[in-house]
mmCIF file of C-alpha atoms and ligand atoms in Angstrom:
data_model
loop_
_atom_site.group_PDB
_atom_site.id
_atom_site.type_symbol
_atom_site.label_atom_id
_atom_site.label_comp_id
_atom_site.label_asym_id
_atom_site.label_seq_id
_atom_site.Cartn_x
_atom_site.Cartn_y
_atom_site.Cartn_z
ATOM 1 C CA UNK A 1 -7.565 76.983 1.499
ATOM 2 C CA UNK A 2 -5.142 77.567 4.314
ATOM 3 C CA UNK A 3 -5.911 76.184 7.756
ATOM 4 C CA UNK A 4 -5.654 78.166 10.948
ATOM 5 C CA UNK A 5 -5.125 76.813 14.429
ATOM 6 C CA UNK A 6 -4.935 78.628 17.712
ATOM 7 C CA UNK A 7 -5.211 77.861 21.393
ATOM 8 C CA UNK A 8 -5.991 79.410 24.741
ATOM 9 C CA UNK A 9 -5.301 78.173 28.257
ATOM 10 C CA UNK A 10 -8.247 77.625 30.592
ATOM 11 C CA UNK A 11 -6.183 79.012 33.436
ATOM 12 C CA UNK A 12 -8.457 81.949 34.215
ATOM 13 C CA UNK A 13 -10.992 84.270 32.699
ATOM 14 C CA UNK A 14 -10.992 85.316 29.053
ATOM 15 C CA UNK A 15 -9.725 88.912 29.285
ATOM 16 C CA UNK A 16 -9.610 91.841 26.894
ATOM 17 C CA UNK A 17 -5.921 91.151 26.115
ATOM 18 C CA UNK A 18 -6.835 87.679 24.839
ATOM 19 C CA UNK A 19 -9.844 89.107 23.071
ATOM 20 C CA UNK A 20 -8.141 91.976 21.233
ATOM 21 C CA UNK A 21 -4.864 90.122 20.649
ATOM 22 C CA UNK A 22 -6.308 86.849 19.430
ATOM 23 C CA UNK A 23 -9.988 85.928 19.800
ATOM 24 C CA UNK A 24 -11.346 88.813 17.724
ATOM 25 C CA UNK A 25 -9.057 87.665 14.929
ATOM 26 C CA UNK A 26 -10.251 84.058 15.231
ATOM 27 C CA UNK A 27 -13.852 85.194 14.836
ATOM 28 C CA UNK A 28 -12.929 87.147 11.706
ATOM 29 C CA UNK A 29 -10.730 84.449 10.180
ATOM 30 C CA UNK A 30 -13.059 81.502 10.781
ATOM 31 C CA UNK A 31 -15.170 82.506 7.777
ATOM 32 C CA UNK A 32 -12.205 82.745 5.429
ATOM 33 C CA UNK A 33 -10.212 79.641 6.408
ATOM 34 C CA UNK A 34 -10.577 76.190 7.837
ATOM 35 C CA UNK A 35 -10.274 76.856 11.526
ATOM 36 C CA UNK A 36 -9.513 74.926 14.699
ATOM 37 C CA UNK A 37 -9.598 76.526 18.138
ATOM 38 C CA UNK A 38 -8.371 74.541 21.097
ATOM 39 C CA UNK A 39 -8.742 75.010 24.850
ATOM 40 C CA UNK A 40 -5.315 73.839 25.921
ATOM 41 C CA UNK A 41 -5.807 72.171 29.288
ATOM 42 C CA UNK A 42 -2.591 70.112 28.988
ATOM 43 C CA UNK A 43 -0.695 73.398 28.803
ATOM 44 C CA UNK A 44 -2.541 74.745 31.838
ATOM 45 C CA UNK A 45 -1.243 71.904 34.059
ATOM 46 C CA UNK A 46 2.399 72.910 33.530
ATOM 47 C CA UNK A 47 1.975 75.436 36.358
ATOM 48 C CA UNK A 48 0.297 75.146 39.748
ATOM 49 C CA UNK A 49 -3.461 74.991 39.306
ATOM 50 C CA UNK A 50 -6.617 74.160 41.192
ATOM 51 C CA UNK A 51 -7.546 70.595 40.207
ATOM 52 C CA UNK A 52 -11.141 70.953 41.346
ATOM 53 C CA UNK A 53 -11.607 74.070 39.169
ATOM 54 C CA UNK A 54 -10.061 72.941 35.875
ATOM 55 C CA UNK A 55 -13.198 71.355 34.367
ATOM 56 C CA UNK A 56 -15.266 74.410 35.245
ATOM 57 C CA UNK A 57 -12.656 76.754 33.779
ATOM 58 C CA UNK A 58 -12.508 74.774 30.553
ATOM 59 C CA UNK A 59 -16.294 74.936 30.338
ATOM 60 C CA UNK A 60 -16.287 78.685 31.116
ATOM 61 C CA UNK A 61 -13.605 79.270 28.468
ATOM 62 C CA UNK A 62 -15.764 77.475 25.892
ATOM 63 C CA UNK A 63 -18.681 79.723 26.886
ATOM 64 C CA UNK A 64 -16.507 82.846 26.540
ATOM 65 C CA UNK A 65 -15.290 81.807 23.095
ATOM 66 C CA UNK A 66 -18.726 80.844 21.798
ATOM 67 C CA UNK A 67 -20.233 84.047 23.194
ATOM 68 C CA UNK A 68 -17.450 86.069 21.507
ATOM 69 C CA UNK A 69 -18.572 84.700 18.152
ATOM 70 C CA UNK A 70 -16.717 81.431 17.599
ATOM 71 C CA UNK A 71 -19.211 79.659 15.374
ATOM 72 C CA UNK A 72 -19.047 75.877 15.268
ATOM 73 C CA UNK A 73 -20.524 75.867 11.751
ATOM 74 C CA UNK A 74 -17.279 77.491 10.624
ATOM 75 C CA UNK A 75 -14.809 76.334 13.211
ATOM 76 C CA UNK A 76 -13.832 73.231 15.192
ATOM 77 C CA UNK A 77 -13.778 74.105 18.910
ATOM 78 C CA UNK A 78 -12.419 71.434 21.237
ATOM 79 C CA UNK A 79 -10.476 70.612 24.389
ATOM 80 C CA UNK A 80 -6.864 69.509 23.942
ATOM 81 C CA UNK A 81 -6.985 66.565 26.386
ATOM 82 C CA UNK A 82 -9.900 65.066 24.442
ATOM 83 C CA UNK A 83 -7.505 64.462 21.555
ATOM 84 C CA UNK A 84 -4.602 62.383 22.937
ATOM 85 C CA UNK A 85 -2.728 62.579 19.631
ATOM 86 C CA UNK A 86 -1.488 66.010 20.801
ATOM 87 C CA UNK A 87 0.692 64.452 23.481
ATOM 88 C CA UNK A 88 1.847 61.650 21.192
ATOM 89 C CA UNK A 89 3.099 64.109 18.593
ATOM 90 C CA UNK A 90 4.692 66.212 21.344
ATOM 91 C CA UNK A 91 6.737 63.179 22.390
ATOM 92 C CA UNK A 92 7.773 62.621 18.787
ATOM 93 C CA UNK A 93 8.860 66.260 18.507
ATOM 94 C CA UNK A 94 10.853 66.064 21.733
ATOM 95 C CA UNK A 95 13.101 63.630 19.915
ATOM 96 C CA UNK A 96 14.138 66.329 17.417
ATOM 97 C CA UNK A 97 14.061 69.467 19.627
ATOM 98 C CA UNK A 98 17.397 70.768 20.974
ATOM 99 C CA UNK A 99 17.337 71.377 24.723
ATOM 100 C CA UNK A 100 19.193 74.673 24.223
ATOM 101 C CA UNK A 101 16.317 76.029 22.135
ATOM 102 C CA UNK A 102 13.859 75.299 24.940
ATOM 103 C CA UNK A 103 16.093 76.898 27.560
ATOM 104 C CA UNK A 104 16.250 80.076 25.492
ATOM 105 C CA UNK A 105 12.474 80.644 25.422
ATOM 106 C CA UNK A 106 11.590 83.924 27.165
ATOM 107 C CA UNK A 107 8.362 82.590 28.679
ATOM 108 C CA UNK A 108 10.212 79.577 30.086
ATOM 109 C CA UNK A 109 12.858 81.814 31.600
ATOM 110 C CA UNK A 110 10.233 84.118 33.169
ATOM 111 C CA UNK A 111 8.020 81.357 34.525
ATOM 112 C CA UNK A 112 10.830 79.104 35.752
ATOM 113 C CA UNK A 113 12.197 81.972 37.873
ATOM 114 C CA UNK A 114 9.025 81.703 39.956
ATOM 115 C CA UNK A 115 9.395 77.932 40.536
ATOM 116 C CA UNK A 116 11.540 76.370 43.214
ATOM 117 C CA UNK A 117 12.013 73.191 41.246
ATOM 118 C CA UNK A 118 11.572 73.567 37.490
ATOM 119 C CA UNK A 119 9.306 70.943 35.964
ATOM 120 C CA UNK A 120 10.074 69.349 32.616
ATOM 121 C CA UNK A 121 6.524 70.121 31.434
ATOM 122 C CA UNK A 122 7.200 73.846 31.657
ATOM 123 C CA UNK A 123 10.283 73.510 29.518
ATOM 124 C CA UNK A 124 8.519 71.277 26.989
ATOM 125 C CA UNK A 125 5.517 73.574 26.808
ATOM 126 C CA UNK A 126 6.472 74.945 23.335
ATOM 127 C CA UNK A 127 6.977 71.413 22.013
ATOM 128 C CA UNK A 128 3.373 70.578 22.882
ATOM 129 C CA UNK A 129 2.361 73.861 21.275
ATOM 130 C CA UNK A 130 4.177 72.830 18.073
ATOM 131 C CA UNK A 131 2.348 69.501 18.188
ATOM 132 C CA UNK A 132 -1.011 71.298 18.586
ATOM 133 C CA UNK A 133 -0.587 73.203 15.357
ATOM 134 C CA UNK A 134 1.331 70.692 13.246
ATOM 135 C CA UNK A 135 -1.016 67.820 14.076
ATOM 136 C CA UNK A 136 -3.498 69.605 11.817
ATOM 137 C CA UNK A 137 -0.844 70.846 9.387
ATOM 138 C CA UNK A 138 -2.142 74.361 10.012
ATOM 139 C CA UNK A 139 -0.134 77.077 8.296
ATOM 140 C CA UNK A 140 -1.380 80.202 10.090
ATOM 141 C CA UNK A 141 -1.557 80.818 13.804
ATOM 142 C CA UNK A 142 -3.392 83.946 14.951
ATOM 143 C CA UNK A 143 -1.843 84.891 18.313
ATOM 144 C CA UNK A 144 -0.600 87.813 20.374
ATOM 145 C CA UNK A 145 3.015 88.949 20.266
ATOM 146 C CA UNK A 146 4.025 86.870 23.317
ATOM 147 C CA UNK A 147 3.634 83.694 21.247
ATOM 148 C CA UNK A 148 5.863 84.741 18.348
ATOM 149 C CA UNK A 149 8.986 83.143 19.781
ATOM 150 C CA UNK A 150 7.129 79.846 20.269
ATOM 151 C CA UNK A 151 6.084 80.032 16.625
ATOM 152 C CA UNK A 152 9.706 80.465 15.547
ATOM 153 C CA UNK A 153 10.622 77.342 17.475
ATOM 154 C CA UNK A 154 7.626 75.546 15.976
ATOM 155 C CA UNK A 155 8.968 76.219 12.482
ATOM 156 C CA UNK A 156 12.373 74.968 13.557
ATOM 157 C CA UNK A 157 10.830 71.751 14.922
ATOM 158 C CA UNK A 158 8.918 71.247 11.662
ATOM 159 C CA UNK A 159 12.121 71.767 9.656
ATOM 160 C CA UNK A 160 14.084 69.349 11.829
ATOM 161 C CA UNK A 161 11.426 66.621 11.682
ATOM 162 C CA UNK A 162 10.971 67.080 7.917
ATOM 163 C CA UNK A 163 14.736 66.912 7.319
ATOM 164 C CA UNK A 164 15.032 63.694 9.310
ATOM 165 C CA UNK A 165 11.874 61.819 8.255
ATOM 166 C CA UNK A 166 9.965 63.245 5.293
ATOM 167 C CA UNK A 167 10.844 66.324 3.297
ATOM 168 C CA UNK A 168 8.005 68.889 3.154
ATOM 169 C CA UNK A 169 5.586 66.853 5.324
ATOM 170 C CA UNK A 170 4.831 69.513 7.946
ATOM 171 C CA UNK A 171 4.218 73.143 6.921
ATOM 172 C CA UNK A 172 6.130 75.961 8.633
ATOM 173 C CA UNK A 173 3.290 77.894 10.293
ATOM 174 C CA UNK A 174 3.334 81.674 10.482
ATOM 175 C CA UNK A 175 2.063 83.872 13.282
ATOM 176 C CA UNK A 176 -0.786 86.218 12.396
ATOM 177 C CA UNK A 177 -0.920 89.289 14.627
ATOM 178 C CA UNK A 178 -3.560 91.970 15.121
ATOM 179 C CA UNK A 179 -2.937 95.681 15.677
ATOM 180 C CA UNK A 180 -3.502 94.821 19.382
ATOM 181 C CA UNK A 181 -0.555 92.468 19.552
ATOM 182 C CA UNK A 182 0.365 93.388 23.150
ATOM 183 C CA UNK A 183 -2.307 94.837 25.402
ATOM 184 C CA UNK A 184 -0.908 96.326 28.592
ATOM 185 C CA UNK A 185 -2.650 95.513 31.875
ATOM 186 C CA UNK A 186 -4.362 97.864 34.315
ATOM 187 C CA UNK A 187 -1.063 98.385 36.150
ATOM 188 C CA UNK A 188 -0.016 100.373 33.056
ATOM 189 C CA UNK A 189 3.281 98.527 32.654
ATOM 190 C CA UNK A 190 3.132 94.729 32.225
ATOM 191 C CA UNK A 191 1.335 92.706 29.551
ATOM 192 C CA UNK A 192 -2.277 92.080 30.518
ATOM 193 C CA UNK A 193 -2.107 88.584 31.920
ATOM 194 C CA UNK A 194 -4.214 86.249 34.024
ATOM 195 C CA UNK A 195 -1.238 85.454 36.241
ATOM 196 C CA UNK A 196 -0.544 89.134 37.036
ATOM 197 C CA UNK A 197 -4.088 90.002 38.091
ATOM 198 C CA UNK A 198 -4.095 93.131 35.904
ATOM 199 C CA UNK A 199 -6.954 92.073 33.629
ATOM 200 C CA UNK A 200 -10.525 92.986 32.769
ATOM 201 C CA UNK A 201 -12.578 89.916 31.882
ATOM 202 C CA UNK A 202 -14.769 90.218 28.812
ATOM 203 C CA UNK A 203 -17.756 88.848 30.741
ATOM 204 C CA UNK A 204 -17.369 91.281 33.618
ATOM 205 C CA UNK A 205 -20.561 93.113 34.677
ATOM 206 C CA UNK A 206 -20.595 96.920 34.126
ATOM 207 C CA UNK A 207 -20.153 97.728 37.851
ATOM 208 C CA UNK A 208 -17.209 95.425 38.081
ATOM 209 C CA UNK A 209 -15.574 96.908 34.938
ATOM 210 C CA UNK A 210 -15.774 100.278 36.646
ATOM 211 C CA UNK A 211 -14.346 98.900 39.910
ATOM 212 C CA UNK A 212 -11.355 97.525 38.007
ATOM 213 C CA UNK A 213 -10.804 100.620 35.864
ATOM 214 C CA UNK A 214 -11.128 103.228 38.598
ATOM 215 C CA UNK A 215 -7.714 102.571 40.203
ATOM 216 C CA UNK A 216 -5.979 101.752 36.877
ATOM 217 C CA UNK A 217 -2.672 103.499 36.175
ATOM 218 C CA UNK A 218 -2.740 106.446 33.716
ATOM 219 C CA UNK A 219 -0.040 108.917 32.597
ATOM 220 C CA UNK A 220 2.256 108.805 35.669
ATOM 221 C CA UNK A 221 3.278 112.470 35.169
ATOM 222 C CA UNK A 222 -0.324 113.647 35.584
ATOM 223 C CA UNK A 223 -0.630 114.112 39.324
ATOM 224 C CA UNK A 224 -3.237 116.827 39.890
ATOM 225 C CA UNK A 225 -6.625 117.061 38.190
ATOM 226 C CA UNK A 226 -5.508 120.355 36.581
ATOM 227 C CA UNK A 227 -2.278 118.868 35.091
ATOM 228 C CA UNK A 228 -2.461 118.380 31.342
ATOM 229 C CA UNK A 229 -1.872 114.722 30.396
ATOM 230 C CA UNK A 230 -0.052 112.999 27.574
ATOM 231 C CA UNK A 231 -2.376 110.418 26.007
ATOM 232 C CA UNK A 232 0.554 108.646 24.373
ATOM 233 C CA UNK A 233 1.894 107.811 27.826
ATOM 234 C CA UNK A 234 -1.452 106.596 29.116
ATOM 235 C CA UNK A 235 -2.586 102.993 28.891
ATOM 236 C CA UNK A 236 -6.212 103.999 29.402
ATOM 237 C CA UNK A 237 -5.977 106.098 26.261
ATOM 238 C CA UNK A 238 -4.518 103.179 24.329
ATOM 239 C CA UNK A 239 -7.537 101.070 25.374
ATOM 240 C CA UNK A 240 -9.888 103.838 24.179
ATOM 241 C CA UNK A 241 -8.455 103.286 20.700
ATOM 242 C CA UNK A 242 -9.908 99.769 20.631
ATOM 243 C CA UNK A 243 -13.327 100.536 22.053
ATOM 244 C CA UNK A 244 -14.201 103.993 20.732
ATOM 245 C CA UNK A 245 -14.744 105.457 17.265
ATOM 246 C CA UNK A 246 -12.034 107.655 15.746
ATOM 247 C CA UNK A 247 -13.959 110.800 16.750
ATOM 248 C CA UNK A 248 -14.419 109.624 20.335
ATOM 249 C CA UNK A 249 -10.745 108.726 20.613
ATOM 250 C CA UNK A 250 -9.749 112.177 19.310
ATOM 251 C CA UNK A 251 -12.075 113.776 21.873
ATOM 252 C CA UNK A 252 -10.451 111.727 24.663
ATOM 253 C CA UNK A 253 -6.971 112.803 23.543
ATOM 254 C CA UNK A 254 -7.840 116.488 23.330
ATOM 255 C CA UNK A 255 -9.588 116.499 26.738
ATOM 256 C CA UNK A 256 -6.572 114.771 28.257
ATOM 257 C CA UNK A 257 -4.090 117.269 26.767
ATOM 258 C CA UNK A 258 -6.150 120.296 27.830
ATOM 259 C CA UNK A 259 -6.986 118.835 31.271
ATOM 260 C CA UNK A 260 -10.629 119.349 30.264
ATOM 261 C CA UNK A 261 -11.245 115.874 31.661
ATOM 262 C CA UNK A 262 -9.624 114.341 34.676
ATOM 263 C CA UNK A 263 -8.456 110.713 34.519
ATOM 264 C CA UNK A 264 -11.639 109.623 36.286
ATOM 265 C CA UNK A 265 -13.808 111.229 33.572
ATOM 266 C CA UNK A 266 -11.745 109.509 30.926
ATOM 267 C CA UNK A 267 -12.054 106.139 32.668
ATOM 268 C CA UNK A 268 -15.828 106.551 33.007
ATOM 269 C CA UNK A 269 -16.110 106.909 29.235
ATOM 270 C CA UNK A 270 -13.917 103.850 28.706
ATOM 271 C CA UNK A 271 -15.833 101.819 31.270
ATOM 272 C CA UNK A 272 -19.087 102.580 29.478
ATOM 273 C CA UNK A 273 -17.560 101.777 26.061
ATOM 274 C CA UNK A 274 -16.223 98.394 27.227
ATOM 275 C CA UNK A 275 -19.465 97.557 28.924
ATOM 276 C CA UNK A 276 -21.496 98.371 25.784
ATOM 277 C CA UNK A 277 -19.056 96.559 23.495
ATOM 278 C CA UNK A 278 -19.395 93.288 25.417
ATOM 279 C CA UNK A 279 -23.096 93.531 26.276
ATOM 280 C CA UNK A 280 -24.172 91.092 23.504
ATOM 281 C CA UNK A 281 -21.308 88.784 24.495
ATOM 282 C CA UNK A 282 -22.499 88.788 28.136
ATOM 283 C CA UNK A 283 -26.026 88.031 26.975
ATOM 284 C CA UNK A 284 -24.953 85.105 24.809
ATOM 285 C CA UNK A 285 -22.787 83.799 27.655
ATOM 286 C CA UNK A 286 -25.783 83.873 30.030
ATOM 287 C CA UNK A 287 -27.798 81.769 27.552
ATOM 288 C CA UNK A 288 -24.970 79.267 27.203
ATOM 289 C CA UNK A 289 -24.504 79.043 30.978
ATOM 290 C CA UNK A 290 -28.129 78.078 31.265
ATOM 291 C CA UNK A 291 -27.489 75.168 28.906
ATOM 292 C CA UNK A 292 -24.330 73.302 30.005
ATOM 293 C CA UNK A 293 -25.327 70.159 28.092
ATOM 294 C CA UNK A 294 -25.235 72.134 24.833
ATOM 295 C CA UNK A 295 -21.683 73.357 25.578
ATOM 296 C CA UNK A 296 -20.535 69.806 26.378
ATOM 297 C CA UNK A 297 -22.134 68.587 23.158
ATOM 298 C CA UNK A 298 -20.294 71.267 21.130
ATOM 299 C CA UNK A 299 -16.938 70.319 22.682
ATOM 300 C CA UNK A 300 -17.642 66.609 22.157
ATOM 301 C CA UNK A 301 -18.482 67.109 18.475
ATOM 302 C CA UNK A 302 -15.408 69.335 18.052
ATOM 303 C CA UNK A 303 -13.124 66.690 19.583
ATOM 304 C CA UNK A 304 -14.537 64.002 17.264
ATOM 305 C CA UNK A 305 -13.818 66.165 14.200
ATOM 306 C CA UNK A 306 -10.345 67.074 15.456
ATOM 307 C CA UNK A 307 -9.525 63.413 16.160
ATOM 308 C CA UNK A 308 -10.344 62.369 12.638
ATOM 309 C CA UNK A 309 -7.708 64.784 11.281
ATOM 310 C CA UNK A 310 -5.230 64.119 14.110
ATOM 311 C CA UNK A 311 -5.493 60.318 13.749
ATOM 312 C CA UNK A 312 -4.568 60.506 10.083
ATOM 313 C CA UNK A 313 -1.484 62.651 10.809
ATOM 314 C CA UNK A 314 -0.292 60.345 13.595
ATOM 315 C CA UNK A 315 -0.735 57.291 11.361
ATOM 316 C CA UNK A 316 1.451 58.909 8.687
ATOM 317 C CA UNK A 317 4.005 60.146 11.233
ATOM 318 C CA UNK A 318 4.382 56.643 12.700
ATOM 319 C CA UNK A 319 4.820 55.246 9.220
ATOM 320 C CA UNK A 320 7.526 57.770 8.289
ATOM 321 C CA UNK A 321 9.354 57.073 11.540
ATOM 322 C CA UNK A 322 9.335 53.290 11.303
ATOM 323 C CA UNK A 323 6.916 53.011 14.208
ATOM 324 C CA UNK A 324 3.910 51.531 12.454
ATOM 325 C CA UNK A 325 3.280 47.908 13.239
ATOM 326 C CA UNK A 326 4.312 45.737 10.311
ATOM 327 C CA UNK A 327 6.251 48.535 8.592
ATOM 328 C CA UNK A 328 9.664 47.128 9.497
ATOM 329 C CA UNK A 329 11.499 45.630 6.582
ATOM 330 C CA UNK A 330 13.155 42.782 8.491
HETATM 331 P P1 TYM B 1 -2.753 82.274 26.387
HETATM 332 O O1 TYM B 1 -3.795 81.379 26.959
HETATM 333 O O2 TYM B 1 -1.812 82.923 27.328
HETATM 334 O O3 TYM B 1 -3.418 83.437 25.542
HETATM 335 C C1 TYM B 1 -4.318 83.189 24.475
HETATM 336 C C2 TYM B 1 -4.069 84.165 23.346
HETATM 337 O O4 TYM B 1 -4.194 85.514 23.805
HETATM 338 C C3 TYM B 1 -3.047 86.254 23.459
HETATM 339 N N1 TYM B 1 -2.791 87.225 24.523
HETATM 340 C C4 TYM B 1 -2.588 88.536 24.320
HETATM 341 N N2 TYM B 1 -2.569 89.271 23.200
HETATM 342 C C5 TYM B 1 -2.335 90.612 23.330
HETATM 343 N N3 TYM B 1 -2.128 91.215 24.527
HETATM 344 C C6 TYM B 1 -2.153 90.503 25.677
HETATM 345 N N4 TYM B 1 -1.965 91.116 26.847
HETATM 346 C C7 TYM B 1 -2.381 89.100 25.603
HETATM 347 N N5 TYM B 1 -2.451 88.110 26.527
HETATM 348 C C8 TYM B 1 -2.699 86.973 25.850
HETATM 349 C C9 TYM B 1 -1.927 85.224 23.393
HETATM 350 O O5 TYM B 1 -0.844 85.688 22.616
HETATM 351 C C10 TYM B 1 -2.653 84.049 22.776
HETATM 352 O O6 TYM B 1 -2.702 84.168 21.373
HETATM 353 N N6 TYM B 1 0.727 79.186 24.585
HETATM 354 C C11 TYM B 1 -0.559 79.780 24.305
HETATM 355 C C12 TYM B 1 -1.661 78.768 24.078
HETATM 356 C C13 TYM B 1 -1.396 77.758 23.005
HETATM 357 C C14 TYM B 1 -1.392 78.003 21.611
HETATM 358 C C15 TYM B 1 -1.157 76.721 21.005
HETATM 359 C C16 TYM B 1 -1.537 79.145 20.829
HETATM 360 C C17 TYM B 1 -1.179 76.434 23.190
HETATM 361 N N7 TYM B 1 -1.060 75.816 21.983
HETATM 362 C C18 TYM B 1 -1.081 76.619 19.635
HETATM 363 C C19 TYM B 1 -1.456 79.011 19.453
HETATM 364 C C20 TYM B 1 -1.229 77.752 18.881
HETATM 365 C C21 TYM B 1 -0.972 80.635 25.504
HETATM 366 O O7 TYM B 1 -0.526 80.425 26.607
HETATM 367 O O8 TYM B 1 -1.939 81.512 25.236
#
C-alpha cells in the first residue's frame, strides 16, 4: 500500500482554497492509503508570526481538519514540532541540496521580496518540506499546484541522497492534484492565500460568508446590472462549480450570460451553497472546540505514532551516513 503525507501551515484559518485544493483529497485518500497529515508549525515560523497565537492556531487547525473529516482511525494527524526528527533530517538534506536550487524556488523569490533581510529558514523551507515527506518514505503528496515545484526539488534531494549514501533508500514522491489545483481569491486575480487576505474560511458563519462574498470581484467587463456577463471570466462562477450541482452551475452560467441575474444575485446563491456545504463541518468544529483536551489527546497520540516511524528512518539514515555511534570501522 502506498503511503501519503501532506502538511498545512497553522499560519491562519483553514480556507476554501486549502480545502478544495488539498484537504478534501486527504479525506478521500485516507481510506485508501496509509496517511499522515502534519500541521507544520516549524514552517510557519519562517515568516513573521505572532508568538502568543501559534499554539492556538495549531489547535484551531487541528479542529478544522478533524471537522473536515480527517479521521484518526485512518490517518495519523500530528504537529511537526512534536517530532524533532523532521529537523534532523532537514539538516541531513541540507548537506546534499544545491544552494542554486533553493534560490530558484518561486515561493522563495516571492516571499523574500517582502523581507528586508532574508532569513536562511525561508530559503531552506523546501528542504524541511522534503524531510517531512521522506521521513515517512511517503510516495504520494496530495497538494495544490503551488507546491509542485517543491515536490520536484524533493525528488531531486531524494535522488542526491540516495546516490551518495544508499541507492533506492528514499522514494521519489509524486504530487497528487485535485481539479481545484489553484483556487483564486476573492480579489479575482491572485491565488487564495492567508497572507493576501482574499480568503473565505471554511468555519465562517453564514453572515460572515456573505460579508466576504458581497464585495468579491466578478467579470470585470460587467459594469451595469443590465450588462450580460461572461461566466468564464468570473471567479465567482468558478467557485459555483465546486459548490453547486451541474444543473445549478448551468443555471448560474445562463443567468449570467442573459443578465437575468445581477452579480449580487449570483453571489447570494453561492453564499448559501458554501454555507450549507460547511454546515456539518461547523457543527463538528463547535463540538471539538468544547473539548480541547480531546484535541490535545489526538495530536499527542498522532505524534507518538509518527515518532515511531520517524525514529526508525533516522536510525537507518545515521547508519548509512556513518553517524551512528559505534558504526565507524576504525
Ligand atoms: P499551505 O499551508 O500554504 O497550504 C496547505 C495546502 O493547501 C493548498 N492550497 C491551495 N490549493 C489550491 N488553491 C489555493 N488557493 C490554495 N492555497 C493553498 C496548498 O497547495 C497545500 O497543499 N509548504 C506547504 C506545507 C507543507 C507540506 C509539507 C505540504 C509543509 N511540509 C509536506 C506537503 C508535504 C504549505 O505552505 O501549504
